PDB file of C-alpha atoms in Angstrom:
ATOM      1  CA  UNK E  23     -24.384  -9.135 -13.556  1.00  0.00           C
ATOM      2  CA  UNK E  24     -22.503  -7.359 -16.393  1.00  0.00           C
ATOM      3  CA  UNK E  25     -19.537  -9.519 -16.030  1.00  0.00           C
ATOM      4  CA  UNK E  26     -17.248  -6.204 -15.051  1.00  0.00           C
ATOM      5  CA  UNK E  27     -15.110  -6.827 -12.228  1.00  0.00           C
ATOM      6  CA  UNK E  28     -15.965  -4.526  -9.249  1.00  0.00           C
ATOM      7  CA  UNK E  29     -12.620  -2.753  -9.344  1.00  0.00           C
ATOM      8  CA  UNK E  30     -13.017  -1.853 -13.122  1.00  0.00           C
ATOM      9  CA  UNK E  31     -16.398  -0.406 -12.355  1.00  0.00           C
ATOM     10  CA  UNK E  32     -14.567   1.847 -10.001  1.00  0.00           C
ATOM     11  CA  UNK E  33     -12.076   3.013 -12.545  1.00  0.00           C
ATOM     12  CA  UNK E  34     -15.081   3.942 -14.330  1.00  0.00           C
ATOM     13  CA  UNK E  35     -16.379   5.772 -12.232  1.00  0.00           C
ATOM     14  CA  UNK E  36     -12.813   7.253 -11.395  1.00  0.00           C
ATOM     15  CA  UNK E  37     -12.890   8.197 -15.066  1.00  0.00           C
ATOM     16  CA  UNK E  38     -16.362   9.865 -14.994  1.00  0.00           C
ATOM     17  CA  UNK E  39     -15.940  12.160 -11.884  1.00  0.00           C
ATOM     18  CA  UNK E  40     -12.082  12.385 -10.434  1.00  0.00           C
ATOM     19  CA  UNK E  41      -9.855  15.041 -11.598  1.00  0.00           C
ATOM     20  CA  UNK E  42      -7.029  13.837 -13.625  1.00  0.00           C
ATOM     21  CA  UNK E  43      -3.379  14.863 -11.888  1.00  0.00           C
ATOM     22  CA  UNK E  44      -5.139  15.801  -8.646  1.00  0.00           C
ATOM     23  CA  UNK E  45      -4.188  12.666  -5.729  1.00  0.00           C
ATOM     24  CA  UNK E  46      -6.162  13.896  -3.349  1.00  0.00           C
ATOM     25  CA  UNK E  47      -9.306  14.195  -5.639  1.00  0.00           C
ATOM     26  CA  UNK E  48      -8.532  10.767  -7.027  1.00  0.00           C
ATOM     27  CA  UNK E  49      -8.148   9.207  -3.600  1.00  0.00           C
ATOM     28  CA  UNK E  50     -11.497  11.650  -2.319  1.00  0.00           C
ATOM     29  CA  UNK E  51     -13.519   9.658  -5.940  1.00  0.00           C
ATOM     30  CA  UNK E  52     -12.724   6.184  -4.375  1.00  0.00           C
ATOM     31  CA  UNK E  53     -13.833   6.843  -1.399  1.00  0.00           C
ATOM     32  CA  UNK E  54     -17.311   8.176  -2.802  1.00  0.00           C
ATOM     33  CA  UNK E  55     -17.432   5.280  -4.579  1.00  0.00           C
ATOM     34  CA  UNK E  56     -16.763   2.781  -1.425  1.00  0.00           C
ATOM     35  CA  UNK E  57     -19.043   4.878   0.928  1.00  0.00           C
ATOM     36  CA  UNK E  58     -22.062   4.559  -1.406  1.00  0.00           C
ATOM     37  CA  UNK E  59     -21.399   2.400  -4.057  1.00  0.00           C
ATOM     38  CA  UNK E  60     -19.502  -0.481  -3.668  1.00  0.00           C
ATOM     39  CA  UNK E  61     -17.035  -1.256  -1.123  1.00  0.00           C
ATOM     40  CA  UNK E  62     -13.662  -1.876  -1.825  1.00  0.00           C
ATOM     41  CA  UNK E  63     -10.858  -3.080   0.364  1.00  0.00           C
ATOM     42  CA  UNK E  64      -8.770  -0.025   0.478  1.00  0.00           C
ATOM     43  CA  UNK E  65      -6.929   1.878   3.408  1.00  0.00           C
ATOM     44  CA  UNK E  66      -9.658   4.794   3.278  1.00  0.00           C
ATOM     45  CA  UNK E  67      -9.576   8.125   4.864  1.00  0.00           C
ATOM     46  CA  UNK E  68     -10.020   7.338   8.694  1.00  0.00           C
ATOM     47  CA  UNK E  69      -6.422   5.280   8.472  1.00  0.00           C
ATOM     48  CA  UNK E  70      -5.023   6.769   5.567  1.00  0.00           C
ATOM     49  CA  UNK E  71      -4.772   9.784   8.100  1.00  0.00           C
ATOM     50  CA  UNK E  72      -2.404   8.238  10.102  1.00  0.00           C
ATOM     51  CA  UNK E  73      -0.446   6.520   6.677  1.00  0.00           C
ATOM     52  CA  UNK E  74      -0.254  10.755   5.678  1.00  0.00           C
ATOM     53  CA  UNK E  75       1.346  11.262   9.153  1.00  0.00           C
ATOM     54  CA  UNK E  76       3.958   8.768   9.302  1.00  0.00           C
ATOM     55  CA  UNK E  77       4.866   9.761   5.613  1.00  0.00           C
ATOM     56  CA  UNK E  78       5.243  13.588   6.208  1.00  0.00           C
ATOM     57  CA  UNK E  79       7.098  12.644   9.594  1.00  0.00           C
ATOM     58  CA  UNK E  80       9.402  10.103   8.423  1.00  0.00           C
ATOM     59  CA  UNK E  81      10.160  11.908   4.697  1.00  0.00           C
ATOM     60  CA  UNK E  82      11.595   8.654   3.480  1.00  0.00           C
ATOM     61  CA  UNK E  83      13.496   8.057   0.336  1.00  0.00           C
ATOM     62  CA  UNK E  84      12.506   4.726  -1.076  1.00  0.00           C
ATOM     63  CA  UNK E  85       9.122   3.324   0.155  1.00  0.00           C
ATOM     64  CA  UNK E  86       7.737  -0.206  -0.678  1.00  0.00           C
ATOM     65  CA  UNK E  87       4.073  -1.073  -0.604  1.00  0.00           C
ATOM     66  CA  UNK E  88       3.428  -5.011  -0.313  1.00  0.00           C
ATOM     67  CA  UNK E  89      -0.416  -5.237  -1.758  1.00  0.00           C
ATOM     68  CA  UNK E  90      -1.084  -2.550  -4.239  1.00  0.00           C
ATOM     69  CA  UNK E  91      -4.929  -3.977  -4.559  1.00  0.00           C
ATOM     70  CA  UNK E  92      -6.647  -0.558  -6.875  1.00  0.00           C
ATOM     71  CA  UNK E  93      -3.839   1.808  -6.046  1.00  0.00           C
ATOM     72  CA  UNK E  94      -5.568   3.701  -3.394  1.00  0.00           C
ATOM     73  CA  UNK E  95      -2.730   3.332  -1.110  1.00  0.00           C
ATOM     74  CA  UNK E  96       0.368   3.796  -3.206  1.00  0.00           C
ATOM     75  CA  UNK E  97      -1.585   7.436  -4.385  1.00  0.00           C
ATOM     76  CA  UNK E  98      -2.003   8.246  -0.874  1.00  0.00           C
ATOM     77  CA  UNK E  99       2.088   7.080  -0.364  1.00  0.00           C
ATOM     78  CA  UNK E 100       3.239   8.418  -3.371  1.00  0.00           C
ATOM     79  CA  UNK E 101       1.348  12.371  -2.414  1.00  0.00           C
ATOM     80  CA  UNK E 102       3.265  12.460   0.650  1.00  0.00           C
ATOM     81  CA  UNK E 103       6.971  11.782  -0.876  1.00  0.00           C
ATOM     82  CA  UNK E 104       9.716  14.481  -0.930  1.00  0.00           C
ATOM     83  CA  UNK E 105      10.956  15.319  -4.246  1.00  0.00           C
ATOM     84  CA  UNK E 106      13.475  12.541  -5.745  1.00  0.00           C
ATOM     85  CA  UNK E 107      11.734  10.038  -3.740  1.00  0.00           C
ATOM     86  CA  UNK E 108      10.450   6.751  -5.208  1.00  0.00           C
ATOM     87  CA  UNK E 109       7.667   4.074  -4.166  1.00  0.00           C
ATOM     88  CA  UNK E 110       8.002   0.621  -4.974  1.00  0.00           C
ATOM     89  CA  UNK E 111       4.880  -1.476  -4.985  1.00  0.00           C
ATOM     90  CA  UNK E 112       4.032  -5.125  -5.339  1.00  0.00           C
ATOM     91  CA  UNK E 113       0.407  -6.717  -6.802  1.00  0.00           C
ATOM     92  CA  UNK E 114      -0.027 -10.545  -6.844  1.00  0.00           C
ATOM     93  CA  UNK E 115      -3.221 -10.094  -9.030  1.00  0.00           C
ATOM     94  CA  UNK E 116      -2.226  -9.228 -12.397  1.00  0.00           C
ATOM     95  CA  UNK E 117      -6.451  -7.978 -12.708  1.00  0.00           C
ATOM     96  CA  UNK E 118      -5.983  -5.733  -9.519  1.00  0.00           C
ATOM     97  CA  UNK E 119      -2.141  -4.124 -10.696  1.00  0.00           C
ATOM     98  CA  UNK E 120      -4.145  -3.435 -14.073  1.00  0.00           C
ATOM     99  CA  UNK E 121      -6.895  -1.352 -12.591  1.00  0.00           C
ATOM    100  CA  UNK E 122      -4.034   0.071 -10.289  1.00  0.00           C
ATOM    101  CA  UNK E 123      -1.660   0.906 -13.146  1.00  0.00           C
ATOM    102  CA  UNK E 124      -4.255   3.170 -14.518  1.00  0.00           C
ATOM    103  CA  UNK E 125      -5.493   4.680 -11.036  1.00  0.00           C
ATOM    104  CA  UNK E 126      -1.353   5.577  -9.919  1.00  0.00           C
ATOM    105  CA  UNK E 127      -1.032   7.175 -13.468  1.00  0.00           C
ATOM    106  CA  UNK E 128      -4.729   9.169 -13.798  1.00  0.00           C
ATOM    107  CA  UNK E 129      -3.145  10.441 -10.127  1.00  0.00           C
ATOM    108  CA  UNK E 130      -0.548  11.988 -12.158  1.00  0.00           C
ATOM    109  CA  UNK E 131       2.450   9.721 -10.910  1.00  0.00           C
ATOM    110  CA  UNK E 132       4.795   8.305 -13.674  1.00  0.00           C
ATOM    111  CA  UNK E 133       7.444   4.966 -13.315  1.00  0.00           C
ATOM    112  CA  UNK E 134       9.746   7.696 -12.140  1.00  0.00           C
ATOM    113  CA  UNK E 135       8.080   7.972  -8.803  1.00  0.00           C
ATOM    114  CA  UNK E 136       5.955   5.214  -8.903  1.00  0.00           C
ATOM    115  CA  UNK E 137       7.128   1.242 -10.420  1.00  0.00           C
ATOM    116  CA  UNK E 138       4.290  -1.301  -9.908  1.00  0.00           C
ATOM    117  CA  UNK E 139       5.428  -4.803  -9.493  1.00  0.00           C
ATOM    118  CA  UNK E 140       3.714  -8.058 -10.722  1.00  0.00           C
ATOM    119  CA  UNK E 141       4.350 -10.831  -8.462  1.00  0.00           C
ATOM    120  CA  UNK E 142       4.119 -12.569  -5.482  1.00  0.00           C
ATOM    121  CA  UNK E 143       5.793 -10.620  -2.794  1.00  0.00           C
ATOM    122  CA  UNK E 144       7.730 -13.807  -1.591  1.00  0.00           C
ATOM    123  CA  UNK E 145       8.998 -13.856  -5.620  1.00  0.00           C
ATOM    124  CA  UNK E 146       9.472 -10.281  -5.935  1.00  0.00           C
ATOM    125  CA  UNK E 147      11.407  -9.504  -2.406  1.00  0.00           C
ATOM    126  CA  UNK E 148      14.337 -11.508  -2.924  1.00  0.00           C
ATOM    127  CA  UNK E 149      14.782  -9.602  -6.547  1.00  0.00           C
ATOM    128  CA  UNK E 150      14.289  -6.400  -5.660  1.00  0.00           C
ATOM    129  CA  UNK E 151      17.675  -5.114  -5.131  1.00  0.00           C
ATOM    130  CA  UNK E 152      19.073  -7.036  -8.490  1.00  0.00           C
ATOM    131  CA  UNK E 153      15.884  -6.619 -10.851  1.00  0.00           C
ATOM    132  CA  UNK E 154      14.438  -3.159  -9.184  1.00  0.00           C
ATOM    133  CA  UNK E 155      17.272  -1.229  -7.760  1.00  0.00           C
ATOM    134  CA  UNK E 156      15.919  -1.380  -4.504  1.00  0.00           C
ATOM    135  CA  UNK E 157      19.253  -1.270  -2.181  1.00  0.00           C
ATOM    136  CA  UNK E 158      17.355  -0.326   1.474  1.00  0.00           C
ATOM    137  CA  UNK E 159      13.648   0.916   2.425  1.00  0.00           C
ATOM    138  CA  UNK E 160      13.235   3.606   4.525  1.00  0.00           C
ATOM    139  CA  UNK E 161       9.391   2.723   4.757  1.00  0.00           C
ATOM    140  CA  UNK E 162       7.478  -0.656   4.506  1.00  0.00           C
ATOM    141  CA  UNK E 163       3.549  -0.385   3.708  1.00  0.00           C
ATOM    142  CA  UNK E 164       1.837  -3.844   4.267  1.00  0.00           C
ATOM    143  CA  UNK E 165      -1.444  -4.118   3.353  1.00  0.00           C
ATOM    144  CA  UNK E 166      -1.185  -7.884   1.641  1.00  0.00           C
ATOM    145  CA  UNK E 167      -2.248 -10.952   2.772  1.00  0.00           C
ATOM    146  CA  UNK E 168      -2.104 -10.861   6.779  1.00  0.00           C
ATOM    147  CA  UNK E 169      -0.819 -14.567   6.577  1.00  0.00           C
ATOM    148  CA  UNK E 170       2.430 -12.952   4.866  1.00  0.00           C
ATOM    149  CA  UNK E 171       3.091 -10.125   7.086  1.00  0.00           C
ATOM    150  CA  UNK E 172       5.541 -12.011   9.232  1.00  0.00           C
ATOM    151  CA  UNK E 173       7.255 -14.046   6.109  1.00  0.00           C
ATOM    152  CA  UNK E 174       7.529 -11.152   4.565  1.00  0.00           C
ATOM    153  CA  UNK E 175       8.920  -8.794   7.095  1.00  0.00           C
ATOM    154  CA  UNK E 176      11.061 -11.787   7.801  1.00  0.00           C
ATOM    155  CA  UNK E 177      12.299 -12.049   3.757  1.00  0.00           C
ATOM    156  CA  UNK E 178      13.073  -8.414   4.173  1.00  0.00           C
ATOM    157  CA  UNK E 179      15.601  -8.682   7.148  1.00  0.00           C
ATOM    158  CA  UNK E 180      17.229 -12.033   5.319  1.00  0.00           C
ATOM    159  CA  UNK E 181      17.488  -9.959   1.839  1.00  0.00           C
ATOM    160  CA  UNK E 182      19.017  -6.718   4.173  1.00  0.00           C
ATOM    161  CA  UNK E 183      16.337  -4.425   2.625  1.00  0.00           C
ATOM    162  CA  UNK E 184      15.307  -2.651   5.430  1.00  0.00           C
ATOM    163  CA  UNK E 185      17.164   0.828   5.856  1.00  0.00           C
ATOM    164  CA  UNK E 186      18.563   1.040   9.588  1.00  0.00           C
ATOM    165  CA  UNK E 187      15.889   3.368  11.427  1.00  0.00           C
ATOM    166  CA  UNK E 188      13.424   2.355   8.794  1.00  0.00           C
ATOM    167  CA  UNK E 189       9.221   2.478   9.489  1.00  0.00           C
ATOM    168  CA  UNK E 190       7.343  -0.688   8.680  1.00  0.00           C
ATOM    169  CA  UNK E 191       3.709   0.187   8.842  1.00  0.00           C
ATOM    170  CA  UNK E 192       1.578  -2.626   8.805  1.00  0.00           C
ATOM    171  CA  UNK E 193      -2.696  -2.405   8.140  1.00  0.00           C
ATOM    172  CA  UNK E 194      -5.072  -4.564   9.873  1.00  0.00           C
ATOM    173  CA  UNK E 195      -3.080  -6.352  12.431  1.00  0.00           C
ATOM    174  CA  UNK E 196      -5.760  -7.090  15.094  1.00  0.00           C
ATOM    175  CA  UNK E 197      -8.481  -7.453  12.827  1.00  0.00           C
ATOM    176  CA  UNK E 198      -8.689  -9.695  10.790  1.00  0.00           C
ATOM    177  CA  UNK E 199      -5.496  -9.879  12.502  1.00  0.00           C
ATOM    178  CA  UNK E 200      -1.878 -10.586  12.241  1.00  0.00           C
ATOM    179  CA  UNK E 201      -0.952 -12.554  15.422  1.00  0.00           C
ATOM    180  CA  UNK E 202       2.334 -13.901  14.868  1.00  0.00           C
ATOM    181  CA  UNK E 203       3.484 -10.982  13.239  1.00  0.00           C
ATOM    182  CA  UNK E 204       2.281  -8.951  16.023  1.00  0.00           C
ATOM    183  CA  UNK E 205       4.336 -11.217  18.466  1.00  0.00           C
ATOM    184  CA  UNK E 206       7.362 -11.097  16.539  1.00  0.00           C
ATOM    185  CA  UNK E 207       7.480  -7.735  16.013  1.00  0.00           C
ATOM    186  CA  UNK E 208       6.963  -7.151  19.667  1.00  0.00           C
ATOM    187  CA  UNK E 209       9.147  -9.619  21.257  1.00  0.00           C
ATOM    188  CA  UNK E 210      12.094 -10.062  18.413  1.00  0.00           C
ATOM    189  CA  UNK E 211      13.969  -6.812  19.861  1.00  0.00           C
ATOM    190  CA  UNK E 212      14.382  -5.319  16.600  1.00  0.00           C
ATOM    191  CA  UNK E 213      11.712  -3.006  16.514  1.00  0.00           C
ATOM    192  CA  UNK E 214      10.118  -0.407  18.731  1.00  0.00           C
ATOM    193  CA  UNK E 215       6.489  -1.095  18.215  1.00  0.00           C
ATOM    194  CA  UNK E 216       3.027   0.947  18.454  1.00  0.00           C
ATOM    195  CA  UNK E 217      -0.656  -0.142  18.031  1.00  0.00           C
ATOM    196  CA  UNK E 218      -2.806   2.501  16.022  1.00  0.00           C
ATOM    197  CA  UNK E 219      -6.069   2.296  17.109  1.00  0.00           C
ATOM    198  CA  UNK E 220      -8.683   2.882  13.850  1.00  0.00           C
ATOM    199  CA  UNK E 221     -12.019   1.625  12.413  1.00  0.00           C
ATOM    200  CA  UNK E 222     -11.969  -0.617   9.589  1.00  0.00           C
ATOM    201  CA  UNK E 223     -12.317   1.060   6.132  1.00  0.00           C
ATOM    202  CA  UNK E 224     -15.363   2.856   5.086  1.00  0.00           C
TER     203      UNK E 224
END
């Protein structure tokens, strides 16, 4: 009714009650906001558990994130990075990379660690080694459009931006579900490949 997009009103409300520089507040103030205001598509806390996991296991270097959406997931990412590492993430929706521009820096992450990327990730892959100085990924977050997991992962092997050994974690692939990606990643015999078993978000 007031003609402010839902993802704005939870900057707001980021900018009302989170703690500027703190992650884990900021990511703590979205998920207040999706449990009892309004819900937004984010990885939440259930599954961002098991993002914090694979982050603190793997320690990896240069991370992309294919579907930046508010930011929620490239703060929980970016938290979990050793020092000198750097996330790379890519936002189709130049209204949704706004919103997350602001959320990634109120976190307390500069370009430094964090470079947001306008695009669509079949635009942006293919450049991201000239344009972005992305040589290899150590760890793939998608979280995009399920229809582009498998192009996508696909893109990454043709451009050689996967790091050998690297983690490509990938968010809702049973439901709504990611079928041929699922199959590919299972059958191609590239990748060793495990289910995680969570409830959607919030």
């Amino acid at each position: 009714l007031t003609g402010v997009p839902r993802e704005q009103r939870a900057f707001q409300y980021l900018l009302a009650h989170a703690i500027p520089g703190d992650p884990r507040h900021v990511l703590q103030t979205l998920d207040q906001w999706s449990y009892y205001c309004e819900h937004l598509s984010c990885v939440g806390p259930v599954k961002g558990r098991i993002v914090e996991r694979l982050v603190r296991e793997r320690a990896p270097q240069r991370v992309l994130e294919l579907g930046t959406y508010c930011g929620y997931g490239s703060v929980l990412l970016a938290q979990g990075l050793p020092v000198g590492a750097r996330l790379y993430t890519v936002e189709p929706n130049p209204h949704h990379a706004a919103v997350a521009e602001k959320v990634i820096r109120l976190a307390g992450f500069d370009e430094q660690t964090v470079e947001l990327i306008v695009g669509p990730s079949e635009e942006v892959i293919p450049r991201l080694r000239a344009q972005h100085g992305l040589a290899k990924a150590d760890f793939v977050f998608m979280d995009h459009g399920k229809r582009c997991y498998l192009r996508d992962l696909q893109l990454l092997e043709t451009h050689q931006l996967l790091a050998p050994g690297a983690t490509v974690l990938a968010d809702n692939v049973l439901f709504p579900g990611a079928p041929h990606f699922l199959q590919y990643a299972k059958t191609c015999g590239k990748y060793h490949c495990r289910v995680h078993r969570a409830s959607l978000e919030y």
